[in-house]
Coordinates of C-alpha atoms and ligand atoms in Angstrom, one line a residue:
X17 CA 45.4 59.2 2.6
X18 CA 43.4 60.6 0.6
X19 CA 40.7 64.2 -0.2
X20 CA 38.0 61.5 0.2
X21 CA 38.7 60.6 3.5
X22 CA 39.0 64.2 4.9
X23 CA 36.1 65.3 3.3
X24 CA 34.3 62.9 5.7
X25 CA 36.0 64.4 8.4
X26 CA 35.5 67.8 7.7
X27 CA 32.2 67.4 8.9
X28 CA 33.1 67.3 12.2
X29 CA 33.5 69.2 15.1
X30 CA 37.1 68.8 16.0
X31 CA 38.6 68.6 19.8
X32 CA 41.9 69.6 18.2
X33 CA 43.2 70.3 15.1
X34 CA 47.1 70.7 14.6
X35 CA 48.1 72.1 11.7
X36 CA 51.7 70.4 10.1
X37 CA 52.9 66.4 10.1
X38 CA 56.5 67.0 11.2
X39 CA 57.7 66.3 14.1
X40 CA 55.8 68.9 16.5
X41 CA 52.6 67.9 14.7
X42 CA 53.9 64.1 16.1
X43 CA 54.9 64.6 19.1
X44 CA 51.7 66.7 19.6
X45 CA 49.4 64.3 18.8
X46 CA 51.4 62.1 20.7
X47 CA 50.7 63.8 24.1
X48 CA 47.8 64.6 23.5
X49 CA 45.8 61.0 22.8
X50 CA 47.9 60.1 26.4
X51 CA 45.3 62.9 27.5
X52 CA 42.1 61.4 25.9
X53 CA 41.5 63.1 22.9
X54 CA 41.0 61.2 20.0
X55 CA 38.7 63.5 18.2
X56 CA 41.9 65.0 16.9
X57 CA 42.9 66.0 13.8
X58 CA 46.7 66.6 12.3
X59 CA 46.1 68.4 8.1
X60 CA 49.7 69.1 5.9
X61 CA 50.0 70.7 3.1
X62 CA 52.9 68.2 1.5
X63 CA 52.5 64.9 0.3
X64 CA 53.2 63.2 3.3
X65 CA 54.4 63.5 7.0
X66 CA 58.0 65.0 8.9
X67 CA 57.9 68.4 8.2
X68 CA 61.5 69.9 6.8
X69 CA 62.9 65.7 6.7
X70 CA 60.0 65.7 4.1
X71 CA 60.4 68.4 2.2
X72 CA 64.5 68.8 1.9
X73 CA 65.7 66.3 -0.3
X74 CA 69.0 67.8 -1.6
X75 CA 72.1 65.5 -2.1
X76 CA 73.8 65.5 1.2
X77 CA 71.2 66.3 3.5
X78 CA 72.2 64.8 6.9
X79 CA 71.6 66.2 10.0
X80 CA 74.6 68.0 12.3
X81 CA 73.0 67.3 15.4
X82 CA 74.3 64.4 16.9
X83 CA 70.9 61.6 15.8
X84 CA 70.5 60.5 19.8
X85 CA 70.0 64.3 20.3
X86 CA 68.1 64.8 17.6
X87 CA 64.9 63.0 18.3
X88 CA 61.8 62.2 20.8
X89 CA 63.1 61.9 24.4
X90 CA 60.8 59.0 24.8
X91 CA 61.9 57.1 21.7
X92 CA 65.5 56.3 20.9
X93 CA 66.1 55.0 17.3
X94 CA 68.6 52.5 17.7
X95 CA 68.9 52.2 13.6
X96 CA 71.2 55.4 13.5
X97 CA 73.7 54.4 10.3
X98 CA 75.8 57.2 11.2
X99 CA 76.5 59.9 14.2
X100 CA 74.7 62.6 12.0
X101 CA 72.1 60.6 10.6
X102 CA 71.2 61.8 6.6
X103 CA 68.3 63.7 6.2
X104 CA 66.2 60.1 4.2
X105 CA 66.3 58.3 8.0
X106 CA 65.0 60.5 9.6
X107 CA 62.6 60.6 7.3
X108 CA 62.3 57.9 8.2
X109 CA 62.1 58.2 12.0
X110 CA 59.6 60.6 11.5
X111 CA 57.0 57.3 10.2
X112 CA 58.8 54.6 13.0
X113 CA 57.2 56.6 15.5
X114 CA 53.7 58.0 13.4
X115 CA 53.2 54.1 13.4
X116 CA 54.3 53.3 16.6
X117 CA 51.9 56.0 18.4
X118 CA 49.1 55.6 16.0
X119 CA 48.8 59.1 14.7
X120 CA 49.0 58.4 11.0
X121 CA 45.7 57.8 11.1
X122 CA 44.9 60.9 12.1
X123 CA 47.0 62.8 9.5
X124 CA 45.4 64.7 6.1
X125 CA 47.6 65.7 3.6
X126 CA 47.9 68.1 0.6
X127 CA 45.4 70.5 3.0
X128 CA 46.7 74.1 3.4
X129 CA 45.5 76.1 6.2
X130 CA 45.2 79.9 4.7
X131 CA 43.4 80.9 8.2
X132 CA 42.2 80.6 12.0
X133 CA 39.6 82.7 13.2
X134 CA 38.1 82.5 16.9
X135 CA 34.3 82.3 16.6
X136 CA 33.6 83.7 20.5
X137 CA 29.8 82.7 21.1
X138 CA 30.7 78.4 19.9
X139 CA 34.0 78.7 21.8
X140 CA 35.5 77.4 18.5
X141 CA 38.2 78.1 16.1
X142 CA 36.5 78.0 12.2
X143 CA 40.0 77.8 10.2
X144 CA 40.0 78.5 6.2
X145 CA 41.2 75.7 4.0
X146 CA 43.0 77.2 0.4
X147 CA 40.5 74.8 -0.8
X148 CA 38.1 77.2 -0.1
X149 CA 36.2 74.0 2.8
X150 CA 36.8 74.9 6.6
X151 CA 36.8 72.7 9.8
X152 CA 36.0 74.0 13.5
X153 CA 38.2 73.1 16.4
X154 CA 37.9 73.7 20.0
X155 CA 41.7 73.7 20.6
X156 CA 44.2 74.8 17.2
X157 CA 47.7 73.7 17.5
X158 CA 49.9 75.1 14.5
X159 CA 52.8 73.0 14.3
X160 CA 54.2 74.6 11.4
X161 CA 57.8 74.6 11.5
X162 CA 60.2 76.7 12.1
X163 CA 61.6 76.6 8.5
X164 CA 59.0 75.5 6.4
X165 CA 58.8 78.9 4.3
X166 CA 61.6 78.8 1.7
X167 CA 62.5 82.6 0.7
X168 CA 62.7 82.9 -2.6
X169 CA 65.2 86.3 -3.8
X170 CA 63.9 88.9 -5.4
X171 CA 67.2 89.7 -7.6
X172 CA 66.4 92.1 -10.9
X173 CA 66.3 89.5 -13.9
X174 CA 65.6 86.0 -12.1
X175 CA 62.5 85.6 -13.8
X176 CA 64.1 86.2 -17.2
X177 CA 66.1 83.0 -16.4
X178 CA 66.0 80.5 -19.2
X179 CA 67.7 77.6 -17.8
X180 CA 66.3 75.7 -14.6
X181 CA 65.6 76.9 -11.3
X182 CA 66.1 74.2 -8.3
X183 CA 65.2 76.0 -4.8
X184 CA 67.2 73.6 -2.6
X185 CA 63.4 72.7 -1.0
X186 CA 61.9 71.5 -4.1
X187 CA 64.9 69.4 -5.3
X188 CA 64.4 67.9 -8.3
X189 CA 65.5 63.9 -8.3
X190 CA 64.9 63.1 -12.3
X191 CA 66.9 66.5 -13.1
X192 CA 71.3 66.1 -13.5
X193 CA 73.5 68.0 -12.9
X194 CA 76.0 65.6 -14.0
X195 CA 78.2 68.3 -16.8
X196 CA 76.1 71.1 -16.3
X197 CA 77.2 74.8 -15.6
X198 CA 75.4 75.4 -11.8
X199 CA 75.2 79.1 -10.1
X200 CA 74.6 78.0 -6.8
X201 CA 72.9 81.4 -4.0
X202 CA 73.8 81.4 -0.6
X203 CA 76.6 79.7 1.9
X204 CA 73.8 79.3 4.5
X205 CA 74.1 75.7 6.2
X206 CA 71.8 74.3 3.3
X207 CA 74.3 75.6 1.0
X208 CA 77.6 73.5 3.0
X209 CA 75.8 70.4 3.1
X210 CA 75.1 70.5 -1.4
X211 CA 78.4 72.8 -2.3
X212 CA 81.3 69.8 -1.8
X213 CA 78.4 67.4 -3.1
X214 CA 77.5 69.7 -6.3
X215 CA 80.7 70.3 -7.1
X216 CA 81.6 66.2 -7.8
X217 CA 79.3 66.6 -10.5
X218 CA 78.8 69.5 -12.5
X219 CA 81.5 71.0 -14.7
X220 CA 81.1 74.5 -13.4
X221 CA 80.3 75.5 -10.2
X222 CA 80.1 79.8 -9.5
X223 CA 79.4 80.2 -5.4
X224 CA 77.4 83.3 -4.6
X225 CA 78.8 84.8 -1.1
X226 CA 77.3 87.2 0.9
X227 CA 78.3 86.6 4.0
X228 CA 80.6 83.8 5.4
X229 CA 80.1 81.0 7.5
X230 CA 81.9 79.8 10.3
X231 CA 82.5 76.2 9.7
X232 CA 83.4 73.8 12.1
X233 CA 85.2 70.1 11.5
X234 CA 82.3 67.6 11.6
X235 CA 83.6 64.0 13.2
X236 CA 80.8 61.9 11.6
X237 CA 81.3 58.4 11.9
X238 CA 79.1 55.0 10.5
X239 CA 77.3 53.2 13.6
X240 CA 78.8 49.7 14.2
X241 CA 76.2 47.1 13.4
X242 CA 77.4 45.9 16.5
X243 CA 76.3 49.0 18.2
X244 CA 72.9 49.8 17.0
X245 CA 72.0 45.7 18.4
X246 CA 73.1 46.9 21.8
X247 CA 70.8 49.9 21.8
X248 CA 67.9 48.1 20.2
X249 CA 68.6 45.3 22.8
X250 CA 70.1 47.6 25.6
X251 CA 68.1 51.0 25.6
X252 CA 70.2 52.5 28.8
X253 CA 73.0 52.1 27.2
X254 CA 72.0 54.8 24.1
X255 CA 70.7 56.5 27.1
X256 CA 73.8 56.7 28.3
X257 CA 75.5 57.7 24.7
X258 CA 72.3 60.3 24.4
X259 CA 73.5 61.8 27.9
X260 CA 77.2 62.3 26.3
X261 CA 75.7 64.1 23.3
X262 CA 73.5 66.3 24.9
X263 CA 76.0 67.4 27.2
X264 CA 78.3 68.6 24.8
X265 CA 75.7 70.2 22.5
X266 CA 74.2 72.2 25.8
X267 CA 77.7 72.8 27.3
X268 CA 78.4 74.3 23.8
X269 CA 75.0 76.4 23.8
X270 CA 75.4 77.2 27.1
X271 CA 79.0 79.0 27.5
X272 CA 79.6 80.2 23.5
X273 CA 75.1 81.4 23.3
X274 CA 74.2 81.8 27.4
X275 CA 76.9 83.0 29.2
X276 CA 79.3 84.5 26.1
X277 CA 80.1 87.4 28.7
X278 CA 82.3 85.2 30.8
X279 CA 83.4 82.3 28.3
X280 CA 83.7 84.4 24.7
X281 CA 87.1 82.8 25.1
X282 CA 84.9 79.1 23.8
X283 CA 83.9 81.8 20.8
X284 CA 87.2 82.3 19.8
X285 CA 88.6 78.7 20.5
X286 CA 85.7 77.5 17.9
X287 CA 86.9 80.8 15.4
X288 CA 90.4 79.7 15.7
X289 CA 89.5 76.1 14.6
X290 CA 87.2 76.8 11.5
X291 CA 90.7 79.4 10.4
X292 CA 92.8 76.2 11.1
X293 CA 90.1 73.8 9.1
X294 CA 89.8 76.8 6.3
X295 CA 94.1 76.8 6.5
X296 CA 94.6 73.3 5.9
X297 CA 91.7 73.3 2.7
X298 CA 93.0 75.8 0.9
X299 CA 96.3 77.0 0.0
X300 CA 94.9 81.0 -1.6
X301 CA 95.4 83.1 0.5
X302 CA 93.1 85.8 -0.8
X303 CA 90.5 82.8 -1.1
X304 CA 90.8 82.2 3.1
X305 CA 89.9 86.4 3.7
X306 CA 87.0 85.6 1.1
X307 CA 85.3 82.4 3.0
X308 CA 86.3 84.2 6.9
X309 CA 83.7 85.4 8.3
X310 CA 83.9 89.4 10.0
X311 CA 81.2 88.1 12.7
X312 CA 81.6 86.6 16.4
X313 CA 80.8 82.5 16.3
X314 CA 76.8 82.1 17.7
X315 CA 75.5 85.8 16.3
X316 CA 74.4 83.3 13.0
X317 CA 74.2 79.3 13.4
X318 CA 77.8 77.6 12.8
X319 CA 78.5 74.8 10.5
X320 CA 80.0 72.0 10.1
X321 CA 82.1 70.1 7.3
X322 CA 85.0 68.5 6.6
X323 CA 84.5 69.2 2.9
X324 CA 83.4 72.8 2.3
X325 CA 85.9 74.6 2.5
X326 CA 88.3 72.2 0.4
X327 CA 85.8 72.0 -2.3
X328 CA 86.4 76.1 -2.8
X329 CA 89.5 74.5 -4.4
X330 CA 88.7 72.4 -7.3
X331 CA 89.2 73.7 -10.5
X332 CA 85.6 73.4 -11.5
X333 CA 84.5 75.7 -8.3
X334 CA 84.6 79.4 -7.9
X335 CA 83.8 81.6 -5.6
X336 CA 82.0 85.1 -6.1
X337 CA 82.1 87.5 -3.5
X338 CA 80.8 91.3 -4.8
X339 CA 77.2 90.9 -5.0
X340 CA 74.6 89.8 -7.9
X341 CA 74.0 93.1 -10.2
X342 CA 71.3 90.7 -12.1
X343 CA 70.1 87.7 -13.4
X344 CA 70.4 87.3 -17.3
X345 CA 68.4 85.0 -19.5
X346 CA 71.9 82.9 -20.1
X347 CA 73.8 83.8 -16.7
X348 CA 74.6 86.1 -13.8
X349 CA 76.3 89.1 -14.2
X350 CA 78.9 89.9 -10.6
X351 CA 79.4 94.0 -9.4
X352 CA 82.3 93.7 -10.6
X353 CA 81.2 92.9 -13.5
X354 CA 81.9 88.9 -14.4
X355 CA 79.3 86.9 -16.1
X356 CA 78.6 83.6 -15.5
X357 CA 77.4 81.6 -17.7
X358 CA 75.1 78.9 -16.6
X359 CA 71.6 76.8 -17.2
X360 CA 70.5 75.9 -13.6
X361 CA 70.1 78.1 -10.6
X362 CA 70.0 76.5 -7.3
X363 CA 69.2 78.6 -4.6
X364 CA 70.5 77.7 -1.2
X365 CA 68.6 80.9 -0.5
X366 CA 67.0 79.7 3.3
X367 CA 63.3 80.5 4.3
X368 CA 61.2 83.9 5.2
X369 CA 61.5 82.9 9.0
X370 CA 59.4 86.5 10.1
X371 CA 57.1 87.8 7.6
X372 CA 55.7 84.9 6.3
X373 CA 56.0 82.6 9.3
X374 CA 55.7 84.4 12.7
X375 CA 52.1 83.0 12.7
X376 CA 52.6 80.7 9.5
X377 CA 49.0 81.3 9.0
X378 CA 46.4 84.2 9.6
X379 CA 44.8 84.1 13.1
X380 CA 42.1 86.7 14.3
X381 CA 41.6 86.1 17.6
X382 CA 39.3 87.5 20.3
X383 CA 38.3 91.5 19.4
X384 CA 38.9 91.4 15.9
X385 CA 42.6 91.0 16.9
X386 CA 45.0 89.6 14.0
X387 CA 48.1 87.8 15.4
X388 CA 50.6 88.9 12.9
X389 CA 49.6 92.6 13.4
X390 CA 49.6 92.9 16.7
X391 CA 52.9 90.3 17.2
X392 CA 54.3 93.0 14.9
X393 CA 53.3 96.1 16.8
X394 CA 53.2 95.1 20.2
X395 CA 56.7 92.5 19.9
X396 CA 57.0 89.4 19.8
X397 CA 54.8 88.4 22.9
X398 CA 54.2 84.6 24.0
X399 CA 53.3 83.1 27.3
X400 CA 56.6 80.0 27.3
X401 CA 56.6 80.8 23.5
X402 CA 53.4 78.9 22.6
X403 CA 49.8 80.7 24.1
X404 CA 49.0 84.5 23.0
X405 CA 46.2 86.1 25.4
X406 CA 43.2 87.1 23.3
X407 CA 43.8 84.2 21.5
X408 CA 41.6 81.8 23.2
X409 CA 42.2 77.5 23.0
X410 CA 45.5 78.1 20.3
X411 CA 49.2 77.0 21.0
X412 CA 51.6 78.4 18.5
X413 CA 54.2 76.4 18.8
X414 CA 56.4 78.6 17.2
X415 CA 55.9 81.8 18.6
X416 CA 58.8 84.1 20.9
X417 CA 61.4 82.5 23.5
X418 CA 59.8 78.5 21.4
X419 CA 63.2 77.5 20.0
X420 CA 66.6 76.7 22.1
X421 CA 69.3 74.9 20.4
X422 CA 67.4 71.6 19.9
X423 CA 64.6 70.9 18.0
X424 CA 63.8 68.1 19.2
X425 CA 64.1 69.2 22.9
X426 CA 62.1 72.0 21.7
X427 CA 59.2 69.3 21.5
X428 CA 59.5 67.6 24.2
X429 CA 59.3 71.2 27.0
X430 CA 56.3 71.7 24.2
X431 CA 54.4 68.3 25.1
X432 CA 55.3 68.6 28.8
X433 CA 53.4 71.7 28.9
X434 CA 50.5 70.3 27.3
X435 CA 50.4 68.2 29.6
X436 CA 49.7 70.3 32.5
X437 CA 47.9 72.8 30.1
X438 CA 45.5 70.1 28.6
X439 CA 45.5 67.3 31.9
X440 CA 44.0 70.4 33.8
X441 CA 41.5 71.9 30.9
X442 CA 40.4 68.4 31.4
X443 CA 40.3 67.6 35.1
X444 CA 37.9 70.9 35.5
X445 CA 36.0 70.2 32.5
X446 CA 37.4 72.9 30.6
X447 CA 35.8 74.2 26.6
X448 CA 38.1 77.6 27.1
X449 CA 41.8 78.9 28.5
X450 CA 44.0 81.2 27.7
X451 CA 46.9 83.1 29.5
X452 CA 46.6 85.7 31.5
X453 CA 48.3 89.0 30.2
X454 CA 50.2 89.2 33.8
X455 CA 52.1 85.7 33.1
X456 CA 52.8 86.7 29.6
X457 CA 54.3 89.7 31.0
X458 CA 56.2 88.1 33.3
X459 CA 57.5 85.8 31.1
X460 CA 58.1 87.9 28.1
X461 CA 60.6 90.9 30.9
X462 CA 62.6 87.8 32.3
X463 CA 63.5 86.5 28.7
X464 CA 63.7 89.7 27.3
X465 CA 66.6 90.2 30.0
X466 CA 67.7 87.1 29.5
X467 CA 68.8 87.9 25.6
X468 CA 71.4 91.4 26.7
X469 CA 73.7 88.1 28.3
X470 CA 73.9 86.5 24.8
X471 CA 76.5 86.6 22.1
X472 CA 73.7 88.0 20.6
X473 CA 73.9 91.9 22.5
X474 CA 77.5 91.1 23.6
X475 CA 79.4 89.7 20.4
X476 CA 79.9 91.8 17.4
X477 CA 76.9 90.8 15.4
X478 CA 76.5 93.4 13.3
X479 CA 77.9 92.0 10.3
X480 CA 75.8 88.4 10.3
X481 CA 73.1 89.4 8.4
X482 CA 71.6 86.6 10.9
X483 CA 67.9 85.0 11.2
X484 CA 68.1 85.0 14.9
X485 CA 67.6 88.5 15.1
X486 CA 63.8 89.7 14.5
X487 CA 62.6 92.3 11.5
X488 CA 62.9 94.8 15.1
X489 CA 66.0 93.8 15.9
X490 CA 65.6 91.5 18.7
X491 CA 66.2 87.9 19.5
X492 CA 63.7 85.8 20.3
X493 CA 66.1 82.5 21.7
X494 CA 65.0 80.8 24.5
X495 CA 68.2 81.5 26.1
X496 CA 68.1 79.4 28.7
X497 CA 69.1 75.9 29.5
X498 CA 67.1 72.7 28.4
X499 CA 66.6 71.8 31.8
X500 CA 65.7 75.5 32.7
X501 CA 63.0 75.1 30.3
X502 CA 61.7 71.5 31.5
X503 CA 60.6 72.4 34.9
X504 CA 59.3 75.8 33.9
X505 CA 57.1 74.1 30.9
X506 CA 56.5 71.1 33.3
X507 CA 56.1 72.6 36.4
X508 CA 54.5 76.8 35.3
X509 CA 51.6 78.0 38.1
X510 CA 48.5 76.6 36.4
X511 CA 47.1 80.0 37.6
X512 CA 48.9 81.4 35.0
X513 CA 46.0 79.7 32.3
X514 CA 42.0 81.8 33.2
X515 CA 40.6 78.2 31.8
X516 CA 35.9 78.8 31.9
X517 CA 33.5 76.4 30.5
X518 CA 29.9 76.3 32.1
X519 CA 30.6 72.6 33.3
X520 CA 33.9 74.2 35.7
X521 CA 35.0 72.2 38.2
X522 CA 36.4 75.2 40.6
X523 CA 39.8 75.7 41.4
Ligands
LIG113 P1 70.1 80.2 6.0 O1 71.0 80.1 6.8 O2 69.3 81.2 6.1 O3 70.8 80.8 4.0 C1 70.9 80.8 3.4 C2 71.7 81.7 1.9 O4 71.6 82.6 1.5 C3 72.9 82.8 3.1 O5 74.3 82.2 3.0 C4 72.1 84.0 2.2 O6 72.9 85.3 2.9 C5 72.1 83.8 1.0 N1 70.7 85.2 0.7 C6 69.7 84.9 1.1 N2 68.8 86.0 -0.6 C7 70.7 86.2 -0.9 C8 70.4 87.1 -1.6 N3 69.4 87.3 -2.5 N4 71.1 87.5 -2.5 C9 73.0 87.2 -2.0 N5 72.7 85.8 -0.9 C10 71.3 85.8 -0.2 O7 69.4 79.0 5.0 P2 69.7 77.5 5.0 O8 71.1 77.4 4.5 O9 68.8 77.0 4.3 O10 69.8 77.1 7.1 C11 68.4 77.7 7.3 C12 68.8 76.1 8.9 O11 67.9 75.4 8.8 C13 70.4 76.5 9.3 O12 70.2 78.0 10.0 C14 69.8 75.5 9.7 O13 69.1 75.8 11.6 C15 68.5 74.3 9.2 N6 69.4 73.4 8.7 C16 69.8 72.7 9.8 C17 70.3 71.3 8.8 C18 71.2 70.1 9.3 O14 72.2 69.8 9.3 N7 70.2 69.9 11.1 C19 70.9 71.7 7.7 C20 70.5 72.7 7.1 C21 70.0 73.3 7.0 P3 73.2 86.3 3.9 O15 74.2 85.4 4.6 O16 74.2 87.4 3.4 O17 71.6 86.6 4.7

């Protein structure tokens, strides 16, 4: 869909504007269309749908959550080629769902939202676009994602580098890596997938590690054709499979993260497993030590790979752990004085999870209050991880206490929340909703308390440099089981929202 079609729609008064055409935006549109909202627009700054799975295309990209679990509960996909599907397949899944539920025709691409301002008189959001245009909408849903603002490190000299710099979110398929001298900064989940692939082609690869990461074995396998055909014919069979992968994943999260105080030995066991993997992959003791994290497994997101550690034993791969002093036009100088001469710099430096992302756009609510500034001065408060007092008719899907272990579980329970909220809005002919201060306080107090039992507070996390910790030092992970989240999102008291409108039906 092009700009012409968008311009035609921009004069409309929208009922719903969804910012982001990733899985969050697609799920939101499906839910709201089900409730009868058809005057709905989804905008995305990229040129296609799929969010992170459209943007990320680096070699080795795959999901490290089993694909049966990493998919909408209401739309199982029988065609996954592996237990952990490659990234391109997940993007195909996004397209499949968008087409099946007829949401693609609501999407417009290449549109960047810069801000939104609540108009109290009109009871609408006025939304500013980067090209100078505006949109107005009754309801605004920010489905801008968790991993959507690439982080570019501010390293002395980086602007003077004469070679090619590639961030992993902007992979250039036409740039051949074969025979190149490459430096890669970062050792997060992205680097763990990319490093073994890069090492196959490049002449030299120097990896700059600041904080080692716990890597666990990945028991991946191709799904045989007959199993896929069986899943297509017998969806129940796939649901059984999903319940197993869900349960494994959930048990790990509940024991190792939420109930760390009692089950700390689960984390220790996993650390031992990672240690064993290092031992079996690398003979060099010093190298093993350098790759060994000095924080409890779980403080930072662990990763899964059978080839990451062994890649460091290759002759064309070097690990640099002394830190980066500066970047020169033809290389990187480390703090220990050694210089790696390179022609390509890969930034596997991840995402800005907080400063530019919560919220991802400037949002000005009632009485001119700026949401980002409010959260930074008063704490990241939100009701059920989605709505904030003072910001009527707004759901920000990436708010405090929204995110749990599995992104798709989060979408699932957020869709249930929308179902309950918007059904009530419709039933009572409301034109406005806003969570109450009391409900938000109660919710945040409960989840603030739950944090205290997690590995984030009881484990040794000081050296982890984990993005789970906000700039205020707190964590805002949704620290309950998925079952608890589903129940609370689908049964929250409707009185937790104040609804209003000129034709409102009284309760
Ligand atoms: P990340 O986990 O934030 O890792 C970024 C890396 O860059 C870290 O090792 C960080 O070091 C390093 N770094 C940043 N600035 C640096 C600097 N100035 N100097 C040296 N090192 C620097 O980002 P990511 O690897 O892209 O992963 C982000 C998230 O994406 C993951 O946690 C995961 O949730 C998701 N992901 C998922 C999959 C999947 O299969 N489902 C795959 C890839 C990514 P420090 O640790 O010291 O800060």
